[in-house]
Amino acid sequence: MGDAEAAAVAARAAAVWARDAGRGPGHRGLFDGGLAGTLVGLRQCAVLHPALHPVADRLRDRLLDHPARPSAGGAEPPGRPRGAPERYGAVTFPDYDLILGPSGVLLALTADGHEARGTAGEAEYGPAACAAYLSSAARLAALCDGAELPGLRAHYPAHPVLGWLHGRINTGMGHGVAGVTAALTAAVRQVGPRPELASALRNTSRWLMKESFDDARDIRTWTGCGLDGQARPPGAHARQAWCYGTPGVSWALWDAADALGDPVGAAWAAAAFHTLADGYHEGFHLFGDHPGDRLGLCHGAAGVLAVADAMRRHGRLPAAAALRERLLRHFVAQEDELWSLAGERCGLLGGAGGALAAVLTATGGNRGWLSCAGLR
């Protein structure tokens, strides 16, 4: 397919998507049909269809004018006063995370302020919108104002799926401290290291470093939630992906340290990523019953590729460049499985859309969508 034909296909696909945009569940989040994700999509599509910029502007203003309520998109946890944020052990994912919560909204708004319009990092918001953005960032930072992050302890009593997390702190990029760290880092890059943002970012970074351990493959890594003083789990930690484990967490730590001008923290995070590159094994770390698990952005090869490419580009790490090349070769070898995935799922996190986006970006394509994954 030539460049002109590819551009025409992309323009048609963007138009089809835009016609249905905004018909999802209506929550504010970045994924699962949320408004923040729709904003990012509209702004990306507006590169091909400039008439979508005013639509995106209105949606951006709506996100800024209506701050997130606690437990947006879900019921208040039992025992919490309705409408009141709880800092000590009663948050659920929509209160803070990247997928459904304010971390994802901040990432979408931060990217929308400059990258899609090409304004060299200068936000286009007016004074009122800037104040709303700062208020959103400050609310997220307030959940991280203690060194042990009590504000991020989850409230999922007797939950059939998330009960394992009740009373604990998630470490991951999608639903945990790494994602909050990525959002706070983006805010610091946007508005500067304001004291409350910088303090919260140092708290999340130090907590993540403290909760790390070396697994049986000598990879510096993390479990799905903090250890809470317990011994490290035995054996090798198979889930090494964007969502959980070393790729996403080490990137979040490196980028935070870079934004704060902390060379010691950046070196620590780079060393953690280096252990992943040295110990990574496609046959062990890429697992699951579905191609989306093995190839997708969330659990699979695409997420590791996207992180390795970001580390190579911004951290100048030779180990990241080598891992990037390995994963690009892996996608060539898995072309048939990728086509199979495309016939079933095309979403960003678990479908062929995210896998193809990661491959195209790593080989010189558009980087504007990376904000959706807390990358750049």
CSV table of C-alpha atoms in Angstrom, one decimal:
chain,number,residue,atom,x,y,z
A,1,MET,CA,0.0,0.0,0.0
A,2,GLY,CA,1.5,3.4,-1.0
A,3,ASP,CA,1.6,6.5,1.2
A,4,ALA,CA,-1.4,8.1,-0.7
A,5,GLU,CA,-3.5,5.0,-0.4
A,6,ALA,CA,-2.6,4.6,3.3
A,7,ALA,CA,-3.5,8.2,4.0
A,8,ALA,CA,-6.9,7.8,2.3
A,9,VAL,CA,-7.6,4.6,4.3
A,10,ALA,CA,-6.6,6.4,7.5
A,11,ALA,CA,-8.9,9.3,6.7
A,12,ARG,CA,-11.9,7.1,6.0
A,13,ALA,CA,-11.2,5.1,9.2
A,14,ALA,CA,-11.0,8.3,11.2
A,15,ALA,CA,-14.2,9.6,9.8
A,16,VAL,CA,-16.0,6.3,10.7
A,17,TRP,CA,-14.7,6.4,14.2
A,18,ALA,CA,-15.6,10.1,14.7
A,19,ARG,CA,-19.2,9.6,13.7
A,20,ASP,CA,-19.6,7.2,16.7
A,21,ALA,CA,-17.4,9.1,19.1
A,22,GLY,CA,-19.0,10.0,22.4
A,23,ARG,CA,-21.6,7.3,22.3
A,24,GLY,CA,-19.9,5.2,25.0
A,25,PRO,CA,-20.6,4.9,28.7
A,26,GLY,CA,-20.1,8.6,29.3
A,27,HIS,CA,-17.6,8.4,32.2
A,28,ARG,CA,-14.6,10.7,32.2
A,29,GLY,CA,-11.9,8.1,31.9
A,30,LEU,CA,-9.3,7.5,29.3
A,31,PHE,CA,-10.3,4.0,28.3
A,32,ASP,CA,-13.5,1.9,28.1
A,33,GLY,CA,-15.3,4.6,26.0
A,34,GLY,CA,-14.5,7.5,28.4
A,35,LEU,CA,-14.5,11.2,27.5
A,36,ALA,CA,-10.8,11.6,28.1
A,37,GLY,CA,-10.0,8.9,25.6
A,38,THR,CA,-12.5,10.4,23.1
A,39,LEU,CA,-10.7,13.7,23.4
A,40,VAL,CA,-7.4,12.1,22.5
A,41,GLY,CA,-9.0,10.3,19.6
A,42,LEU,CA,-10.7,13.4,18.3
A,43,ARG,CA,-7.5,15.4,18.4
A,44,GLN,CA,-5.6,12.7,16.6
A,45,CYS,CA,-8.4,12.4,13.9
A,46,ALA,CA,-8.4,16.2,13.5
A,47,VAL,CA,-5.0,15.9,11.9
A,48,LEU,CA,-6.8,14.4,9.0
A,49,HIS,CA,-10.1,16.2,9.5
A,50,PRO,CA,-9.5,19.7,10.9
A,51,ALA,CA,-13.2,20.3,11.4
A,52,LEU,CA,-13.0,18.0,14.5
A,53,HIS,CA,-10.8,20.5,16.4
A,54,PRO,CA,-13.8,22.6,17.6
A,55,VAL,CA,-15.5,19.4,18.7
A,56,ALA,CA,-12.4,18.4,20.6
A,57,ASP,CA,-12.2,21.9,22.1
A,58,ARG,CA,-15.8,21.6,23.5
A,59,LEU,CA,-15.0,18.2,25.0
A,60,ARG,CA,-11.8,19.5,26.6
A,61,ASP,CA,-13.7,22.4,28.1
A,62,ARG,CA,-16.3,19.9,29.5
A,63,LEU,CA,-13.5,17.8,31.1
A,64,LEU,CA,-12.0,20.9,32.7
A,65,ASP,CA,-15.3,22.5,33.8
A,66,HIS,CA,-16.6,19.4,35.6
A,67,PRO,CA,-14.0,18.0,38.0
A,68,ALA,CA,-14.1,14.3,38.7
A,69,ARG,CA,-16.1,13.2,41.7
A,70,PRO,CA,-14.9,10.5,44.0
A,71,SER,CA,-15.7,7.0,42.6
A,72,ALA,CA,-16.7,8.5,39.2
A,73,GLY,CA,-18.4,5.9,37.2
A,74,GLY,CA,-19.1,3.7,40.2
A,75,ALA,CA,-20.9,3.6,43.5
A,76,GLU,CA,-19.4,5.0,46.7
A,77,PRO,CA,-17.6,2.4,48.7
A,78,PRO,CA,-19.5,1.3,51.8
A,79,GLY,CA,-18.7,3.5,54.8
A,80,ARG,CA,-17.5,6.5,52.9
A,81,PRO,CA,-19.5,9.8,53.2
A,82,ARG,CA,-21.1,10.4,49.9
A,83,GLY,CA,-19.2,12.7,47.7
A,84,ALA,CA,-16.2,13.0,50.1
A,85,PRO,CA,-12.7,11.9,49.0
A,86,GLU,CA,-11.2,9.4,51.5
A,87,ARG,CA,-7.5,9.5,51.9
A,88,TYR,CA,-7.0,6.5,54.1
A,89,GLY,CA,-8.0,3.2,52.5
A,90,ALA,CA,-11.3,3.7,50.7
A,91,VAL,CA,-10.4,4.5,47.1
A,92,THR,CA,-11.5,2.5,44.1
A,93,PHE,CA,-9.9,2.6,40.6
A,94,PRO,CA,-12.0,5.5,39.3
A,95,ASP,CA,-10.8,7.7,42.2
A,96,TYR,CA,-7.2,7.8,40.9
A,97,ASP,CA,-6.2,5.4,38.1
A,98,LEU,CA,-5.1,5.8,34.5
A,99,ILE,CA,-7.8,3.6,32.9
A,100,LEU,CA,-11.0,5.2,34.4
A,101,GLY,CA,-9.8,7.9,36.8
A,102,PRO,CA,-8.2,11.3,37.1
A,103,SER,CA,-4.7,10.0,36.2
A,104,GLY,CA,-5.9,9.2,32.7
A,105,VAL,CA,-7.8,12.5,32.5
A,106,LEU,CA,-4.7,14.4,33.4
A,107,LEU,CA,-2.7,12.6,30.7
A,108,ALA,CA,-5.3,13.4,28.1
A,109,LEU,CA,-5.5,17.0,29.0
A,110,THR,CA,-1.7,17.4,29.2
A,111,ALA,CA,-1.3,16.0,25.7
A,112,ASP,CA,-4.1,18.1,24.4
A,113,GLY,CA,-2.5,21.3,25.6
A,114,HIS,CA,0.4,21.0,23.2
A,115,GLU,CA,1.3,17.9,21.2
A,116,ALA,CA,-1.7,17.6,19.0
A,117,ARG,CA,-1.6,21.2,18.0
A,118,GLY,CA,2.2,21.4,17.7
A,119,THR,CA,2.5,24.5,19.9
A,120,ALA,CA,5.9,23.5,21.3
A,121,GLY,CA,4.7,22.6,24.8
A,122,GLU,CA,2.7,25.8,25.4
A,123,ALA,CA,-0.8,25.1,26.7
A,124,GLU,CA,-3.6,26.8,24.8
A,125,TYR,CA,-5.9,27.0,27.8
A,126,GLY,CA,-7.1,30.3,29.2
A,127,PRO,CA,-6.7,31.3,32.8
A,128,ALA,CA,-9.8,29.6,34.1
A,129,ALA,CA,-9.0,26.3,32.3
A,130,CYS,CA,-5.4,26.4,33.6
A,131,ALA,CA,-6.8,26.8,37.1
A,132,ALA,CA,-9.1,23.9,36.6
A,133,TYR,CA,-6.2,21.8,35.3
A,134,LEU,CA,-4.1,22.7,38.3
A,135,SER,CA,-6.9,21.9,40.6
A,136,SER,CA,-7.3,18.4,39.1
A,137,ALA,CA,-3.5,17.8,39.4
A,138,ALA,CA,-3.6,19.0,43.0
A,139,ARG,CA,-6.5,16.6,43.9
A,140,LEU,CA,-4.5,13.7,42.6
A,141,ALA,CA,-1.4,14.8,44.4
A,142,ALA,CA,-3.3,15.1,47.7
A,143,LEU,CA,-3.9,11.3,47.5
A,144,CYS,CA,-0.1,10.9,47.6
A,145,ASP,CA,0.9,13.3,50.3
A,146,GLY,CA,2.1,10.6,52.7
A,147,ALA,CA,5.3,8.6,52.3
A,148,GLU,CA,3.4,5.3,52.6
A,149,LEU,CA,0.7,6.4,50.2
A,150,PRO,CA,-2.3,5.7,52.6
A,151,GLY,CA,-4.5,7.6,50.2
A,152,LEU,CA,-4.1,4.9,47.5
A,153,ARG,CA,-5.2,1.9,49.6
A,154,ALA,CA,-8.0,0.2,47.8
A,155,HIS,CA,-11.5,-0.4,49.1
A,156,TYR,CA,-12.8,-3.7,47.5
A,157,PRO,CA,-14.2,-5.7,50.4
A,158,ALA,CA,-15.5,-9.1,49.2
A,159,HIS,CA,-15.2,-8.1,45.6
A,160,PRO,CA,-15.4,-11.2,43.4
A,161,VAL,CA,-12.5,-10.1,41.1
A,162,LEU,CA,-10.6,-7.4,43.0
A,163,GLY,CA,-10.9,-8.7,46.6
A,164,TRP,CA,-7.2,-9.5,46.5
A,165,LEU,CA,-6.5,-5.8,46.4
A,166,HIS,CA,-8.7,-4.7,49.3
A,167,GLY,CA,-6.7,-2.7,51.8
A,168,ARG,CA,-3.6,-2.8,49.7
A,169,ILE,CA,-1.9,-0.5,47.1
A,170,ASN,CA,-1.7,-1.4,43.5
A,171,THR,CA,1.7,-0.9,41.9
A,172,GLY,CA,0.8,-1.0,38.2
A,173,MET,CA,0.6,1.4,35.3
A,174,GLY,CA,-3.1,0.9,34.5
A,175,HIS,CA,-4.6,0.8,38.0
A,176,GLY,CA,-1.8,1.7,40.4
A,177,VAL,CA,1.0,3.9,41.6
A,178,ALA,CA,3.0,3.7,38.4
A,179,GLY,CA,0.0,5.3,36.5
A,180,VAL,CA,-0.4,8.0,39.1
A,181,THR,CA,3.3,8.7,38.8
A,182,ALA,CA,3.0,9.0,35.1
A,183,ALA,CA,0.1,11.5,35.4
A,184,LEU,CA,1.9,13.6,38.0
A,185,THR,CA,5.0,13.6,35.8
A,186,ALA,CA,3.0,14.9,32.9
A,187,ALA,CA,1.6,17.6,35.1
A,188,VAL,CA,5.1,18.6,36.3
A,189,ARG,CA,6.2,18.9,32.7
A,190,GLN,CA,3.2,21.0,31.9
A,191,VAL,CA,3.1,23.5,34.8
A,192,GLY,CA,6.5,23.0,36.5
A,193,PRO,CA,7.6,21.3,39.7
A,194,ARG,CA,5.0,23.0,42.0
A,195,PRO,CA,5.7,22.0,45.6
A,196,GLU,CA,2.6,19.8,46.0
A,197,LEU,CA,3.1,18.0,42.7
A,198,ALA,CA,6.9,17.5,43.2
A,199,SER,CA,6.3,16.2,46.8
A,200,ALA,CA,3.7,13.7,45.7
A,201,LEU,CA,5.8,12.6,42.8
A,202,ARG,CA,8.8,11.9,45.1
A,203,ASN,CA,6.5,10.0,47.5
A,204,THR,CA,5.2,7.7,44.7
A,205,SER,CA,8.7,7.2,43.3
A,206,ARG,CA,10.3,6.4,46.7
A,207,TRP,CA,7.4,4.0,47.5
A,208,LEU,CA,7.8,2.1,44.3
A,209,MET,CA,11.6,1.8,44.7
A,210,LYS,CA,11.1,0.5,48.2
A,211,GLU,CA,8.6,-2.1,47.1
A,212,SER,CA,10.8,-3.6,44.4
A,213,PHE,CA,12.7,-6.9,44.6
A,214,ASP,CA,14.9,-9.1,42.4
A,215,ASP,CA,13.1,-12.2,41.2
A,216,ALA,CA,14.6,-15.6,40.3
A,217,ARG,CA,15.6,-14.3,36.9
A,218,ASP,CA,17.5,-11.4,38.6
A,219,ILE,CA,15.0,-8.9,37.2
A,220,ARG,CA,14.3,-6.0,39.5
A,221,THR,CA,10.5,-6.1,39.6
A,222,TRP,CA,7.2,-5.6,41.4
A,223,THR,CA,4.2,-7.7,42.3
A,224,GLY,CA,0.6,-6.5,41.5
A,225,CYS,CA,0.4,-4.7,44.9
A,226,GLY,CA,2.8,-3.6,47.5
A,227,LEU,CA,4.4,-6.2,49.7
A,228,ASP,CA,3.3,-4.5,53.0
A,229,GLY,CA,6.4,-5.8,54.8
A,230,GLN,CA,5.9,-9.4,53.6
A,231,ALA,CA,8.7,-11.4,52.1
A,232,ARG,CA,9.2,-11.2,48.3
A,233,PRO,CA,7.4,-13.9,46.4
A,234,PRO,CA,9.5,-16.8,45.3
A,235,GLY,CA,10.4,-17.8,41.8
A,236,ALA,CA,10.4,-15.7,38.6
A,237,HIS,CA,7.8,-13.0,38.0
A,238,ALA,CA,6.1,-13.9,34.7
A,239,ARG,CA,4.0,-10.7,34.2
A,240,GLN,CA,6.5,-8.3,32.7
A,241,ALA,CA,4.3,-5.9,30.8
A,242,TRP,CA,3.1,-2.3,30.5
A,243,CYS,CA,0.4,-2.9,33.0
A,244,TYR,CA,2.4,-4.7,35.7
A,245,GLY,CA,6.0,-5.5,36.4
A,246,THR,CA,9.2,-3.8,35.3
A,247,PRO,CA,8.5,-2.3,31.9
A,248,GLY,CA,5.7,0.1,33.0
A,249,VAL,CA,7.0,0.8,36.5
A,250,SER,CA,10.6,1.4,35.5
A,251,TRP,CA,9.6,3.8,32.8
A,252,ALA,CA,7.3,5.7,35.2
A,253,LEU,CA,10.2,6.0,37.7
A,254,TRP,CA,12.7,7.1,35.0
A,255,ASP,CA,10.4,9.7,33.6
A,256,ALA,CA,9.5,11.1,37.0
A,257,ALA,CA,13.2,11.4,37.9
A,258,ASP,CA,13.9,13.0,34.6
A,259,ALA,CA,11.1,15.6,35.1
A,260,LEU,CA,12.4,16.4,38.6
A,261,GLY,CA,16.0,16.6,37.6
A,262,ASP,CA,17.0,13.6,39.8
A,263,PRO,CA,19.9,11.8,38.1
A,264,VAL,CA,20.2,9.3,40.9
A,265,GLY,CA,16.6,8.3,40.6
A,266,ALA,CA,16.9,8.1,36.8
A,267,ALA,CA,20.0,5.9,37.1
A,268,TRP,CA,18.2,3.6,39.5
A,269,ALA,CA,15.2,3.2,37.1
A,270,ALA,CA,17.5,2.7,34.1
A,271,ALA,CA,19.3,-0.1,36.0
A,272,ALA,CA,16.0,-1.7,36.8
A,273,PHE,CA,15.0,-1.6,33.1
A,274,HIS,CA,18.4,-3.0,32.2
A,275,THR,CA,17.7,-6.1,34.4
A,276,LEU,CA,14.5,-6.7,32.4
A,277,ALA,CA,16.4,-6.4,29.1
A,278,ASP,CA,19.0,-8.8,30.2
A,279,GLY,CA,16.5,-11.4,31.6
A,280,TYR,CA,13.6,-11.0,29.2
A,281,HIS,CA,12.4,-14.2,27.5
A,282,GLU,CA,9.6,-14.1,25.0
A,283,GLY,CA,8.6,-17.7,25.7
A,284,PHE,CA,8.3,-17.1,29.4
A,285,HIS,CA,7.1,-13.5,29.7
A,286,LEU,CA,4.6,-13.5,26.8
A,287,PHE,CA,1.9,-15.8,27.9
A,288,GLY,CA,-1.9,-16.2,27.9
A,289,ASP,CA,-4.6,-18.1,26.1
A,290,HIS,CA,-5.5,-15.2,23.7
A,291,PRO,CA,-3.3,-13.4,21.2
A,292,GLY,CA,-4.3,-10.1,22.8
A,293,ASP,CA,-2.5,-11.3,26.0
A,294,ARG,CA,0.6,-12.2,24.1
A,295,LEU,CA,0.8,-9.4,21.6
A,296,GLY,CA,-1.4,-6.6,23.1
A,297,LEU,CA,-0.3,-3.3,24.6
A,298,CYS,CA,-1.6,-4.0,28.1
A,299,HIS,CA,-0.3,-7.5,28.8
A,300,GLY,CA,1.9,-8.4,25.8
A,301,ALA,CA,4.7,-7.6,23.5
A,302,ALA,CA,3.4,-4.3,22.2
A,303,GLY,CA,3.5,-2.7,25.7
A,304,VAL,CA,7.1,-3.9,26.3
A,305,LEU,CA,8.0,-2.6,22.8
A,306,ALA,CA,6.5,0.8,23.4
A,307,VAL,CA,8.3,1.1,26.7
A,308,ALA,CA,11.6,-0.1,25.3
A,309,ASP,CA,11.3,2.4,22.4
A,310,ALA,CA,10.5,5.3,24.9
A,311,MET,CA,13.5,4.3,27.0
A,312,ARG,CA,15.7,4.1,23.9
A,313,ARG,CA,14.5,7.5,22.6
A,314,HIS,CA,14.5,9.5,25.9
A,315,GLY,CA,16.9,7.6,28.1
A,316,ARG,CA,19.4,6.7,25.4
A,317,LEU,CA,19.7,3.2,26.9
A,318,PRO,CA,21.5,0.7,24.6
A,319,ALA,CA,19.8,-2.2,26.4
A,320,ALA,CA,16.4,-0.6,25.5
A,321,ALA,CA,17.4,-0.3,21.8
A,322,ALA,CA,18.4,-4.0,21.8
A,323,LEU,CA,15.1,-5.1,23.4
A,324,ARG,CA,13.2,-2.9,20.9
A,325,GLU,CA,14.9,-4.7,18.0
A,326,ARG,CA,14.1,-8.1,19.5
A,327,LEU,CA,10.5,-7.3,19.9
A,328,LEU,CA,10.2,-5.9,16.4
A,329,ARG,CA,11.6,-9.2,15.1
A,330,HIS,CA,9.1,-11.0,17.3
A,331,PHE,CA,6.2,-9.2,15.6
A,332,VAL,CA,7.5,-10.1,12.2
A,333,ALA,CA,7.6,-13.8,13.3
A,334,GLN,CA,4.0,-13.5,14.8
A,335,GLU,CA,2.5,-11.8,11.7
A,336,ASP,CA,-0.2,-14.5,11.3
A,337,GLU,CA,-1.2,-14.2,14.9
A,338,LEU,CA,-1.4,-10.5,14.7
A,339,TRP,CA,-3.8,-10.8,11.7
A,340,SER,CA,-5.8,-13.2,13.7
A,341,LEU,CA,-6.1,-10.7,16.5
A,342,ALA,CA,-7.1,-8.0,14.1
A,343,GLY,CA,-10.0,-10.1,12.9
A,344,GLU,CA,-11.3,-10.3,16.5
A,345,ARG,CA,-10.2,-7.2,18.4
A,346,CYS,CA,-8.9,-3.8,17.3
A,347,GLY,CA,-8.8,-1.9,20.6
A,348,LEU,CA,-5.8,-0.1,22.0
A,349,LEU,CA,-5.1,-2.1,25.2
A,350,GLY,CA,-5.9,-5.6,24.2
A,351,GLY,CA,-6.4,-5.6,20.4
A,352,ALA,CA,-4.5,-5.2,17.2
A,353,GLY,CA,-4.8,-1.4,17.2
A,354,GLY,CA,-2.5,-1.0,20.1
A,355,ALA,CA,-0.1,-3.7,18.8
A,356,LEU,CA,0.1,-2.0,15.3
A,357,ALA,CA,0.4,1.5,16.9
A,358,ALA,CA,3.4,0.3,19.0
A,359,VAL,CA,5.1,-1.2,15.9
A,360,LEU,CA,4.5,1.8,13.7
A,361,THR,CA,5.6,4.2,16.5
A,362,ALA,CA,8.8,2.3,17.2
A,363,THR,CA,9.7,2.4,13.5
A,364,GLY,CA,9.2,6.2,13.1
A,365,GLY,CA,5.5,6.8,13.3
A,366,ASN,CA,3.3,9.2,15.1
A,367,ARG,CA,3.9,9.5,18.9
A,368,GLY,CA,0.9,11.6,19.8
A,369,TRP,CA,-1.1,8.6,21.1
A,370,LEU,CA,1.5,7.5,23.6
A,371,SER,CA,0.1,9.8,26.2
A,372,CYS,CA,-2.7,7.2,26.6
A,373,ALA,CA,-0.1,4.8,28.0
A,374,GLY,CA,1.7,7.3,30.1
A,375,LEU,CA,4.6,7.3,27.6
A,376,ARG,CA,6.0,9.9,25.3
